[in-house]
Amino acid sequence: MKTMIGQPLDRVDGRDKVTGKARYAAEFRIDGLAHAAWVTSPVAAGRIEQLDLSTARAAPGVIAAIGSGDAPVLPYREREEPAPVDPEWGTPLRVFQDDKVRFAGQPVAVVVAETPQQARHAASLVKLRITPDQAHTVFDRAEPRPSHGKDDDDNPGVESRGDAEGALGTSPVTVECFSAIAREQQHPIEPHATIARWQDGKLTLWDKTQWVSNVRTEIAHVFGLEEEDIRVVSPFVGGAFGSALRTWPHVAVAALAAKVADRPVRLELERRSMFTATGFRPRSQQTVRLGAESDGRLMAISHDVVTQTSRYEDYTESLTEPARTTYACANVWTRERVVSLNTNTPCPMRAPGIVTGVHAMETAMDELAEKLGMDPVDLRRINHAERNEDDDLPWSSKELLACYDTGAERFGWSSRSPEPGSMRDGDQRIGYGMATSIYHAKRSSASVGAVLLANGTAVVRTATSDMGPGTYTSMTQVAADVLGLPPEAITFELGDTRYPQAPVHGGSITMASVGSAVRAACQGLAEKLMKAAREASSGAFAGLDADQVELREGYMTRSDGEARQRLADVLRDMGQDQIACEASAEPGEESENYASSAFGAIFAEVRVDPAVGRVRVARLVGAYDVGRVINPKIARSQCIGGMVGGLGMALFEQVEWDERLGRVMNANLAEYLVPVCADVGELDVTFVPSDDTIFNPLGAKGLAEVAICGVAPAIANAVYHAIGQRVRELPITPDRMLAMRS
Ligand code: MOS
């Protein structure tokens, strides 16, 4: 039988998804379900003077209404260990626990009614009067400071090696590049939603989340419950991109509303609220300075960044990591600072920090190549980092040079004429650009339970999530190989706190972390089964040695081929209904002795119409080193998704912010633009041969985030190549293109 790992298996949950059988958080049918609608603050800072719920309470269908100053006091126990997905400093919003308004969009009241329409109508009747305070709303006017989460450091927010400033002073060639990237918003098609039901003091939450166990822990702290008294269920997640990593205030609102109404309650966010109820990718401003020898070798890298955060939490992300890890360079200085605004707190969004930092680094490298008169790919090759110089560790695997080769070859890079503006097709300017992609590969401990049932099929369970990357499918493939069963004989279950613990489903860690545990649990199950058959007093395998029995093609088989038996029959002969095994897997010494990362090389062709400033991306080629590819079909799907995300970052996505009022002006999907099919040209994805069994036994490095990194700078560099001028702010919109001409 061929191994399933490496096969382009169709998504095992595909049919359920397209037929509607798959249930998302808001879709569970719960007896007696009531519906919640919330009221949010229209102002960015202030004190609630009056919150009058009486009219809302008298409206048709209303069961309960509560709000700030008129809600039960909740314990909000401090977490001893903050969740790794929470900001490094600050206090999360405590719903309805005080009269302070911290940002426009902050929930201040909730109404529960028999129908969603009645709830929404009643919410519109809530009378709210706020005395405004001075709001901090202007990024450029706010004072950058180190995050309070880094207050213990000697030089907070700064990391360095060598003497970057000195080396910049003596470098024969230098560039200094500024870039700004708009605040962006994750927009999964499935809105955030929670159903909360209390029964005998125990709480069940059906929630859209990338981490069921973190929802349980957080809500246990909010309500002062024991974790065992909470169950969180989340079998399907319709996209998240980081927006469902934290446990946001609306989950507590749903649970509180259900408690007060004494009914199961559903709270589903409207699209408008998705801009303020969860997080977002923070706006950033970055300056990269590079110094190089005249042959292109980097002598100095300086990377200084400022991102936005809220007034109540300091969210930071590692924008400067790429500056320290992507290229070989002895003298590196990086600094990360934040500005606090009256906004909701940002959060990780697909390749958090890294994709932003890669953009600054890779556009600076493009400018350096131009100044040196060097080919951009050659400049990257000559600066190839043989080790991770930031951690001073060897890479567990690295096939980046092969990515450059393969990408350049598939793209036809050699036909690029170096001179900007020199490639044309009629009135259109053609630009070719490229960039390196890099995203660290991490692993965390995970546990998995595997059970072989009487009918010879297996159920494999763990509390991970599948927000779209195909976790159901890839884990099924891993289990199938270890158990020697066809994938149809495996049922993989996830998204329930009753299952063995799994780490957060984010940061591209799921395959390496959970996949390794699936492998361990299925290996344990297989060994247990074979051992029992060998130690049985009778039967085809009784008395055999361990190396004389194997599981293959749905059978237990004697290695000499003399006998084989279906697993269902093996179980029956042993007089067992089922046999189970739970196992964990975690990173070992390799995590201290090696640095692990996924890599890529992205190539873009743009076509610019200079008359109207329109940029179209005709082609994107991505050659990626992601370690072993478990399923090339869903891996490609991940990558084209990431490429389209990068295209959106380059050309479309921006949360438009009213600096006078501190409000999002385009809080809808008509005005927050994402690429549609007509915006996307040809997408070419290749995985270079790679297998990282140092990093984990499956050899996979993870491939969500690496797909998007490098896409925006490849496009921006292509735009520069097309017109000979650089738009320094993303997205590269027609108005910014036209402003270049004057
Ligand atoms: Mo992602 S930001 O790994 O959910």
XYZ file of C-alpha atoms and ligand atoms in Angstrom:
746
model
C 0.000 0.000 0.000
C 1.276 3.439 -0.832
C 1.884 5.725 2.100
C -0.792 8.347 2.579
C 1.698 10.990 3.654
C 2.563 12.863 0.495
C -0.698 12.025 -1.285
C -3.032 14.756 -2.557
C -5.985 13.352 -0.626
C -9.215 15.338 -0.976
C -10.328 17.050 2.213
C -12.017 14.438 4.375
C -14.407 17.109 5.666
C -14.996 18.645 2.236
C -18.359 17.016 1.639
C -19.669 17.999 5.057
C -18.593 21.568 4.463
C -20.181 21.998 1.055
C -23.405 20.231 2.017
C -23.837 22.271 5.186
C -23.582 19.236 7.423
C -20.539 20.731 9.119
C -21.725 22.812 12.057
C -20.018 26.094 12.786
C -20.296 27.773 16.190
C -23.483 29.729 15.491
C -25.208 26.788 13.819
C -25.712 24.381 16.688
C -29.356 23.689 17.350
C -29.813 24.173 21.073
C -33.210 23.807 22.732
C -34.576 27.090 24.006
C -31.920 29.158 22.291
C -32.270 32.926 22.741
C -30.360 35.578 20.848
C -28.151 38.408 21.957
C -27.321 41.756 20.400
C -24.925 44.168 21.951
C -24.589 47.892 22.205
C -21.203 49.449 21.644
C -19.697 52.809 22.396
C -19.678 55.254 19.489
C -16.949 57.342 21.113
C -13.303 56.477 21.609
C -12.779 57.619 25.212
C -14.983 58.717 28.052
C -17.243 57.826 30.970
C -20.692 56.354 30.703
C -22.995 58.903 32.333
C -26.248 57.162 31.587
C -27.176 53.728 30.359
C -30.934 53.339 30.316
C -32.107 49.836 29.483
C -35.770 50.288 30.428
C -37.127 50.866 26.931
C -35.115 47.958 25.586
C -36.387 45.695 28.353
C -39.993 46.554 27.461
C -39.516 45.816 23.763
C -41.189 42.761 22.174
C -39.497 39.449 22.798
C -36.887 40.779 25.203
C -35.837 38.382 27.950
C -33.058 40.354 29.626
C -30.818 43.381 29.207
C -27.669 44.236 31.121
C -24.858 46.707 30.720
C -22.047 48.624 32.348
C -23.040 49.669 35.835
C -25.999 47.289 35.725
C -24.440 43.850 35.399
C -23.335 41.175 37.843
C -19.830 41.682 39.200
C -17.594 38.982 37.772
C -14.526 37.625 39.587
C -12.105 38.093 36.692
C -9.413 36.097 38.497
C -5.907 36.939 37.346
C -4.308 34.176 35.334
C -1.127 33.018 36.997
C 0.315 32.265 33.626
C -0.990 34.566 30.942
C -1.926 32.819 27.727
C 0.868 32.998 25.168
C -1.654 34.497 22.743
C -2.404 37.398 25.093
C -0.503 40.706 24.997
C 2.667 40.888 27.038
C 1.325 43.644 29.254
C -2.030 44.996 30.367
C -5.470 43.873 31.452
C -8.001 42.483 29.029
C -11.289 44.295 28.712
C -13.602 43.274 31.574
C -17.072 43.355 30.179
C -19.559 45.698 31.843
C -17.419 45.938 34.978
C -16.839 49.703 34.964
C -18.052 52.876 33.287
C -14.882 53.602 31.360
C -14.898 53.762 27.577
C -11.550 52.812 26.068
C -12.315 52.662 22.351
C -15.109 53.130 19.869
C -16.778 49.769 19.460
C -16.354 48.719 23.094
C -19.400 46.689 24.194
C -21.335 48.487 26.928
C -24.610 46.554 27.056
C -26.281 43.404 25.749
C -29.904 42.538 25.116
C -31.281 38.989 24.952
C -34.484 38.279 23.060
C -36.411 35.443 21.477
C -35.181 36.232 17.955
C -32.066 37.936 16.592
C -34.256 40.638 15.045
C -35.968 41.411 18.338
C -32.613 41.539 20.080
C -31.186 43.920 17.532
C -34.254 46.118 17.626
C -34.214 46.282 21.407
C -30.481 47.057 21.392
C -31.254 50.070 19.222
C -33.534 51.367 21.992
C -30.842 51.442 24.671
C -30.176 55.016 25.760
C -26.512 55.715 26.208
C -24.886 58.965 27.257
C -21.119 59.206 27.430
C -19.045 62.142 28.629
C -16.119 62.092 26.258
C -12.499 62.350 27.376
C -9.533 63.391 25.309
C -8.943 60.454 22.965
C -5.552 59.481 21.584
C -6.255 58.704 17.977
C -3.374 59.953 15.824
C -0.570 57.480 15.224
C 1.879 60.111 14.019
C 1.306 62.328 17.042
C 1.638 59.618 19.675
C 4.967 59.187 21.438
C 6.626 55.836 20.646
C 7.799 53.955 23.747
C 9.038 50.471 24.571
C 6.310 48.038 25.548
C 5.680 47.900 29.315
C 6.047 44.157 28.870
C 9.767 44.751 28.282
C 10.278 47.038 31.294
C 12.616 44.484 32.889
C 15.107 44.682 30.040
C 18.159 46.947 30.277
C 17.468 48.354 26.875
C 13.808 47.580 26.348
C 12.768 46.648 22.841
C 16.351 46.729 21.534
C 18.336 43.741 20.321
C 21.726 43.905 18.730
C 24.924 42.138 17.808
C 28.174 43.796 16.749
C 28.181 47.524 16.081
C 25.623 48.389 13.445
C 25.994 52.156 13.758
C 29.771 51.984 13.394
C 29.554 49.604 10.452
C 26.982 51.807 8.712
C 29.474 54.651 8.989
C 32.188 52.680 7.213
C 30.058 50.814 4.646
C 30.889 51.771 1.065
C 27.218 51.476 0.074
C 24.228 52.325 2.264
C 20.486 52.688 1.876
C 17.815 53.976 4.241
C 14.241 52.941 3.571
C 11.033 53.911 5.271
C 7.875 51.864 4.954
C 4.428 52.126 6.443
C 1.804 49.419 6.388
C -1.866 50.023 7.053
C -3.809 48.492 9.882
C -5.367 45.345 8.454
C -8.279 43.255 9.569
C -8.706 39.490 9.437
C -11.978 38.836 7.694
C -12.879 35.199 7.904
C -16.146 34.555 6.112
C -17.529 32.974 9.270
C -18.074 35.791 11.766
C -17.100 35.263 15.376
C -19.918 33.660 17.298
C -20.552 32.010 20.648
C -23.427 29.964 22.007
C -23.426 29.695 25.797
C -25.519 27.297 27.842
C -25.506 26.907 31.631
C -26.747 23.691 33.219
C -26.433 23.084 36.955
C -23.645 25.605 37.294
C -21.711 24.092 34.411
C -21.115 25.965 31.210
C -20.934 24.729 27.623
C -19.629 27.085 24.949
C -19.906 26.501 21.225
C -17.361 28.972 19.990
C -15.357 29.971 16.982
C -11.845 29.512 18.271
C -8.355 28.401 17.348
C -7.818 27.080 20.873
C -10.654 25.462 22.810
C -8.615 24.910 25.970
C -7.648 28.574 26.178
C -11.305 29.588 25.944
C -12.000 27.226 28.828
C -9.153 28.615 30.953
C -10.009 32.232 30.255
C -13.722 31.866 30.938
C -12.979 29.862 34.096
C -11.005 32.887 35.313
C -13.665 35.390 34.270
C -16.466 33.555 36.090
C -14.413 32.000 38.898
C -15.233 28.460 37.778
C -13.222 25.279 37.797
C -11.991 24.338 34.350
C -13.731 20.949 34.615
C -17.046 22.774 34.779
C -16.609 24.261 31.339
C -16.743 22.494 28.010
C -15.818 24.256 24.793
C -16.873 22.817 21.442
C -15.553 24.073 18.116
C -15.454 21.404 15.417
C -15.359 23.774 12.440
C -13.831 27.200 12.036
C -14.551 29.137 8.865
C -11.218 30.902 8.681
C -9.605 32.969 11.409
C -6.057 34.044 10.432
C -5.271 34.755 14.060
C -8.505 36.497 15.016
C -9.636 33.470 17.043
C -6.432 32.895 19.029
C -7.383 34.948 22.081
C -10.590 34.617 24.024
C -12.288 37.919 23.254
C -14.800 39.801 25.396
C -17.798 38.652 23.351
C -17.357 35.121 24.706
C -17.746 36.421 28.253
C -20.680 38.575 27.132
C -22.440 35.507 25.684
C -21.866 33.494 28.858
C -22.978 36.381 31.076
C -26.075 36.998 28.942
C -26.999 33.310 29.153
C -26.625 33.412 32.908
C -28.761 36.505 33.364
C -31.413 35.366 30.865
C -31.369 31.822 32.264
C -31.487 30.563 28.696
C -28.925 29.294 26.203
C -27.827 32.389 24.286
C -26.206 32.944 20.943
C -24.112 36.033 20.251
C -23.004 36.331 16.654
C -20.956 39.367 15.688
C -22.106 41.524 12.838
C -19.470 42.203 10.217
C -19.165 45.769 11.518
C -18.230 44.519 14.984
C -15.537 42.263 13.569
C -13.353 45.382 13.276
C -13.492 46.202 16.984
C -14.580 43.088 18.900
C -11.469 41.100 18.139
C -7.977 42.279 17.147
C -6.266 43.311 13.932
C -2.839 43.659 12.374
C -1.455 46.873 13.851
C -0.444 49.785 11.684
C 3.359 49.961 11.466
C 6.107 52.355 10.512
C 9.545 50.958 9.852
C 12.950 52.274 8.928
C 15.599 49.896 7.637
C 19.167 51.005 7.071
C 21.571 48.664 5.306
C 25.304 48.965 4.834
C 27.166 46.772 2.352
C 30.551 46.109 0.836
C 30.746 47.026 -2.817
C 30.369 43.329 -3.679
C 27.011 43.305 -1.885
C 27.958 41.592 1.372
C 25.972 43.094 4.230
C 28.056 44.932 6.835
C 25.214 46.430 8.844
C 21.470 46.135 9.350
C 19.466 48.585 11.424
C 15.731 48.092 11.777
C 13.592 50.470 13.821
C 9.859 49.876 14.103
C 6.810 51.433 15.682
C 3.445 49.685 15.871
C 0.174 50.644 17.433
C -1.436 49.164 20.496
C -4.393 50.010 22.707
C -4.467 52.104 25.879
C -5.171 49.073 28.085
C -2.831 46.418 26.696
C 0.597 46.402 25.050
C 0.486 44.069 22.103
C 3.811 43.605 20.358
C 4.950 41.266 17.647
C 8.357 40.425 16.345
C 8.738 42.652 13.330
C 12.504 42.770 13.669
C 13.179 39.025 13.785
C 13.656 38.825 9.987
C 16.318 41.557 10.179
C 18.257 39.402 12.627
C 17.800 36.023 10.932
C 17.318 36.276 7.185
C 20.845 37.219 6.113
C 24.392 36.792 7.331
C 25.516 40.034 8.939
C 27.837 40.718 11.857
C 26.404 44.078 12.883
C 22.686 44.236 13.546
C 20.626 46.640 15.641
C 16.866 46.406 15.982
C 14.318 48.288 18.054
C 10.601 47.775 18.563
C 8.366 50.419 20.109
C 4.647 51.012 20.349
C 2.240 53.918 20.397
C -0.934 53.662 22.492
C -4.183 54.764 20.938
C -7.806 54.600 21.970
C -8.496 51.504 19.961
C -9.174 47.870 20.675
C -6.014 45.801 21.152
C -4.312 44.398 18.025
C -3.588 40.692 17.756
C -1.676 38.243 15.594
C -2.793 38.154 11.986
C -1.296 35.612 9.563
C 2.511 35.639 10.057
C 2.224 38.287 12.802
C 5.086 40.748 12.833
C 7.222 38.671 10.536
C 5.287 39.455 7.353
C 5.518 43.146 8.265
C 9.219 43.041 9.040
C 9.984 40.969 5.953
C 8.348 43.678 3.872
C 10.649 46.370 5.249
C 13.764 44.211 4.933
C 13.015 42.925 1.461
C 12.147 46.310 -0.020
C 15.373 47.667 1.483
C 17.302 44.771 -0.077
C 15.738 45.696 -3.416
C 16.957 49.263 -3.054
C 20.391 48.031 -2.098
C 20.529 45.767 -5.156
C 19.600 48.705 -7.352
C 22.226 50.937 -5.765
C 24.868 48.234 -6.172
C 23.768 47.482 -9.732
C 23.315 43.868 -8.667
C 20.654 41.353 -9.508
C 18.259 41.127 -6.524
C 18.509 37.328 -6.417
C 22.313 37.445 -6.501
C 22.326 39.926 -3.626
C 20.284 37.522 -1.540
C 22.444 34.566 -2.446
C 25.655 36.302 -1.487
C 24.148 37.127 1.912
C 22.731 33.665 2.524
C 22.755 32.881 6.255
C 24.384 29.509 6.858
C 23.199 29.575 10.464
C 20.640 31.434 12.490
C 22.936 34.218 13.654
C 20.353 35.606 16.068
C 20.167 32.406 18.115
C 23.691 31.383 17.086
C 22.439 27.945 16.077
C 22.597 25.839 12.948
C 19.363 25.456 10.983
C 17.715 22.062 11.350
C 17.232 22.254 7.588
C 17.405 24.985 4.986
C 16.703 24.776 1.279
C 16.397 28.486 0.591
C 19.002 28.454 -2.176
C 16.942 25.813 -3.949
C 13.910 28.080 -3.546
C 15.748 30.903 -5.338
C 16.787 28.510 -8.133
C 13.417 26.912 -8.603
C 11.457 30.137 -8.244
C 13.658 32.062 -10.663
C 13.520 29.225 -13.159
C 9.738 28.812 -13.034
C 9.226 32.562 -13.194
C 11.636 33.212 -16.021
C 13.628 35.734 -13.960
C 16.508 35.657 -16.428
C 14.384 37.544 -18.966
C 14.133 40.548 -16.612
C 15.768 43.648 -17.944
C 17.344 45.350 -14.918
C 16.567 48.960 -15.808
C 13.353 50.171 -14.087
C 10.655 51.143 -16.550
C 12.368 49.304 -19.375
C 9.841 46.511 -19.813
C 6.640 47.512 -21.541
C 3.633 46.066 -23.291
C 1.932 48.871 -25.193
C 1.012 51.525 -22.646
C 1.490 49.134 -19.770
C 4.671 49.045 -17.742
C 5.801 45.603 -16.721
C 7.686 45.016 -13.507
C 9.448 41.944 -12.140
C 10.195 41.807 -8.444
C 11.186 39.204 -5.884
C 11.636 38.738 -2.164
C 12.746 36.144 0.357
C 10.223 34.598 2.698
C 11.076 33.286 6.139
C 8.945 32.146 9.051
C 10.257 30.387 12.151
C 9.095 26.799 12.688
C 7.990 26.101 16.236
C 6.625 23.116 18.048
C 4.707 22.676 21.248
C 3.583 19.721 23.322
C 0.387 17.964 22.293
C -1.555 14.891 23.351
C -3.674 12.594 21.245
C -5.966 9.667 21.965
C -6.348 6.852 19.457
C -8.902 4.041 19.698
C -9.341 0.985 17.521
C -13.013 0.027 17.460
C -14.586 -3.405 17.129
C -15.325 -2.819 13.449
C -11.653 -2.318 12.728
C -11.818 1.437 12.250
C -9.939 3.931 14.369
C -10.936 7.176 16.025
C -8.185 9.679 16.727
C -8.921 12.690 18.914
C -7.244 15.828 20.150
C -8.349 19.312 21.185
C -6.787 21.081 18.236
C -8.679 23.109 15.667
C -8.945 23.254 11.882
C -9.511 26.822 10.769
C -9.065 25.812 7.139
C -5.562 24.407 6.562
C -6.877 20.860 6.322
C -5.975 19.537 9.756
C -8.731 16.897 9.612
C -7.220 15.582 6.416
C -3.502 15.766 7.119
C -3.894 14.145 10.553
C -5.978 11.371 8.987
C -3.103 10.714 6.603
C -0.569 10.502 9.417
C -2.789 8.116 11.388
C -3.514 5.990 8.319
C 0.171 5.422 7.654
C 1.016 4.436 11.201
C -1.983 2.133 11.631
C -1.716 0.660 8.154
C -5.352 1.528 7.571
C -6.947 3.266 4.586
C -7.923 6.874 5.348
C -11.631 5.949 5.144
C -11.087 3.757 8.205
C -9.872 6.703 10.293
C -12.087 9.263 11.957
C -10.166 12.260 13.213
C -11.954 14.419 15.760
C -10.950 17.803 17.110
C -12.274 20.992 18.644
C -13.527 19.776 22.030
C -12.028 20.337 25.470
C -13.003 16.751 26.326
C -10.258 15.540 24.005
C -6.568 15.346 24.963
C -4.878 18.755 25.119
C -3.421 20.430 22.079
C -1.573 23.714 21.684
C -2.944 26.784 20.013
C -3.809 26.229 16.365
C -1.695 29.066 15.053
C 1.816 30.079 14.126
C 2.016 27.147 11.692
C 2.796 24.792 14.583
C -0.083 22.325 14.246
C 1.426 19.784 11.872
C 4.727 19.539 13.747
C 3.097 19.567 17.184
C -0.189 17.699 16.850
C 0.980 15.601 13.907
C 3.871 14.260 15.980
C 1.424 13.362 18.752
C -0.955 11.663 16.316
C 1.984 9.611 15.154
C 2.990 8.768 18.723
C -0.537 7.789 19.778
C -1.109 5.638 16.704
C 2.287 3.990 17.135
C 1.389 3.278 20.737
C -1.944 1.829 19.677
C -0.377 -0.333 16.989
C 2.228 -1.679 19.411
C -0.362 -2.382 22.067
C -2.507 -4.280 19.592
C 0.361 -6.329 18.193
C 1.709 -7.058 21.646
C -1.683 -8.299 22.808
C -1.975 -10.530 19.718
C 1.521 -11.927 20.271
C 0.891 -12.578 23.936
C -2.494 -14.195 23.374
C -2.725 -17.884 24.219
C -3.956 -18.705 20.752
C -4.462 -17.100 17.364
C -2.393 -16.466 14.249
C 0.158 -14.264 16.034
C 0.478 -16.003 19.392
C 4.047 -16.452 20.521
C 5.623 -14.422 17.725
C 8.389 -11.875 18.291
C 7.809 -8.141 17.885
C 9.584 -8.004 14.549
C 7.472 -10.806 13.127
C 4.212 -8.841 13.120
C 3.174 -5.676 11.351
C 0.120 -3.629 10.426
C -0.341 -3.232 6.726
C -3.182 -2.579 4.291
C -5.835 -2.895 6.961
C -4.495 -6.185 8.302
C -2.291 -7.479 11.023
C 0.250 -9.447 9.044
C 2.971 -11.929 9.839
C 6.171 -10.593 8.354
C 6.751 -13.884 6.563
C 3.413 -13.393 4.831
C 2.102 -16.696 6.202
C -0.930 -15.237 7.891
C -2.915 -12.063 8.061
C -6.046 -10.992 9.810
C -8.348 -7.981 9.671
C -7.976 -5.751 12.709
C -11.650 -6.264 13.602
C -11.019 -10.013 13.752
C -7.856 -9.562 15.790
C -9.849 -7.612 18.364
C -12.670 -10.159 18.352
C -10.294 -13.075 18.843
C -8.774 -11.251 21.791
C -12.272 -10.782 23.187
C -11.927 -6.992 23.217
C -14.437 -4.352 22.125
C -11.773 -1.789 21.569
C -8.214 -0.934 22.368
C -7.016 2.567 23.138
C -3.823 4.519 23.594
C -3.088 8.103 24.546
C 0.297 9.657 23.903
C 2.023 13.008 23.944
C 4.800 14.471 21.887
C 6.899 17.494 22.670
C 10.016 19.192 21.419
C 13.268 17.794 22.775
C 16.927 18.736 22.787
C 16.806 19.616 19.108
C 14.943 22.794 20.039
C 17.988 23.954 21.989
C 20.553 22.793 19.472
C 18.942 23.930 16.249
C 16.952 26.810 14.874
C 14.111 25.789 12.599
C 12.428 27.809 9.931
C 10.423 27.554 6.758
C 11.705 29.532 3.803
C 10.573 30.704 0.421
C 11.345 32.791 -2.615
C 8.527 34.841 -4.109
C 8.542 36.294 -7.613
C 5.955 38.737 -8.944
C 5.062 40.196 -12.306
C 2.991 43.347 -12.226
C 1.431 45.328 -15.011
C 0.967 49.006 -14.316
C -1.283 51.352 -16.205
C 0.447 54.664 -15.479
C -2.465 56.775 -16.748
C -4.754 55.661 -13.925
C -2.218 54.303 -11.453
C -3.624 50.820 -11.583
C -1.453 47.866 -10.611
C -2.375 44.345 -11.605
C -0.518 41.290 -10.444
C -0.217 39.127 -13.525
C 1.750 36.310 -11.931
C 3.076 35.163 -8.600
C 5.548 32.326 -8.283
C 6.304 30.945 -4.844
C 8.964 28.311 -4.260
C 8.815 27.162 -0.665
C 10.880 25.033 1.698
C 8.324 23.809 4.220
C 9.944 20.511 5.095
C 8.038 17.400 4.198
C 4.699 18.066 2.523
C 2.005 15.889 4.072
C -0.644 16.644 1.449
C 0.450 18.558 -1.656
C -3.101 19.471 -2.611
C -4.057 21.199 0.625
C -0.508 22.541 0.990
C -0.887 24.271 -2.355
C -4.267 25.525 -1.252
C -2.650 27.024 1.861
C -0.030 28.730 -0.253
C -2.361 30.227 -2.825
C -4.407 31.540 0.097
C -1.286 33.096 1.576
C -0.296 34.570 -1.771
C -3.710 36.155 -2.183
C -3.401 37.479 1.365
C -0.056 39.019 0.452
C -1.573 40.491 -2.682
C -4.275 42.062 -0.527
C -1.644 43.481 1.791
C 0.244 44.940 -1.165
C -2.641 46.494 -3.057
C -5.926 46.590 -1.164
C -6.218 46.011 2.536
C -6.484 48.975 4.876
C -8.623 49.797 7.839
C -9.451 53.443 7.320
C -9.301 55.274 10.586
C -10.951 58.566 11.372
C -8.278 60.409 13.325
C -10.726 62.952 14.724
C -13.129 60.414 16.151
C -10.985 57.315 16.537
C -13.416 55.222 14.553
C -13.079 52.738 11.732
C -14.636 54.345 8.678
C -14.824 51.321 6.414
C -16.184 48.726 8.824
C -17.752 46.548 6.173
C -16.658 44.250 3.369
C -17.791 46.663 0.657
C -15.169 49.216 1.646
C -12.516 47.103 3.345
C -11.111 45.706 0.142
C -9.703 42.230 -0.261
C -8.673 40.717 -3.585
C -11.447 39.079 -5.557
C -10.861 36.476 -8.270
C -10.558 39.159 -10.951
C -7.651 40.719 -9.021
C -5.648 37.527 -8.892
C -3.494 36.472 -11.812
C -1.647 33.215 -12.269
C -0.437 31.611 -9.044
C 2.357 29.070 -9.186
C 3.333 27.139 -6.061
C 6.266 24.750 -5.803
C 7.697 22.942 -2.837
C 11.401 22.269 -3.087
C 12.502 18.837 -1.835
C 12.932 19.081 1.914
C 12.542 16.885 4.976
C 13.297 18.129 8.470
C 13.347 15.097 10.740
C 15.598 16.939 13.168
C 12.743 19.332 13.848
C 10.137 16.611 14.296
C 9.610 12.973 13.264
C 7.222 13.885 10.438
C 9.753 16.198 8.824
C 7.155 18.940 8.272
C 8.040 22.530 9.137
C 4.601 24.128 8.838
C 3.393 26.219 5.968
C 0.654 28.676 6.777
C 2.598 31.806 7.532
C 5.596 31.335 5.262
C 3.229 31.481 2.287
C 2.312 35.139 2.843
C 5.719 36.476 3.896
C 7.576 38.012 0.996
C 4.543 38.382 -1.250
C 3.871 42.076 -0.598
C 7.534 43.118 -1.026
C 7.874 41.023 -4.199
C 4.891 42.952 -5.581
C 6.147 46.314 -4.272
C 9.572 45.633 -5.766
C 7.914 44.734 -9.065
C 5.974 48.009 -8.985
C 9.242 49.867 -8.447
C 10.793 47.970 -11.336
C 7.829 48.885 -13.532
C 7.799 52.635 -12.857
C 11.142 53.484 -11.261
C 9.525 55.039 -8.202
C 8.750 53.532 -4.849
C 5.429 53.815 -3.081
C 6.454 53.663 0.562
C 3.110 52.918 2.085
C 0.990 49.796 1.761
C -1.442 49.275 0.239
C -0.215 50.594 -3.107
C -3.475 52.196 -4.163
C -4.080 54.119 -7.411
C -4.067 57.460 -5.578
C -0.633 56.715 -4.129
C 0.580 55.634 -7.570
C -0.683 58.859 -9.127
C 0.879 60.944 -6.347
C 4.272 59.564 -7.456
C 4.028 61.465 -10.721
C 3.859 64.921 -9.226
Mo -2.173 32.573 12.804
S -1.719 34.533 13.162
O -1.010 31.568 13.111
O -3.595 32.240 13.428
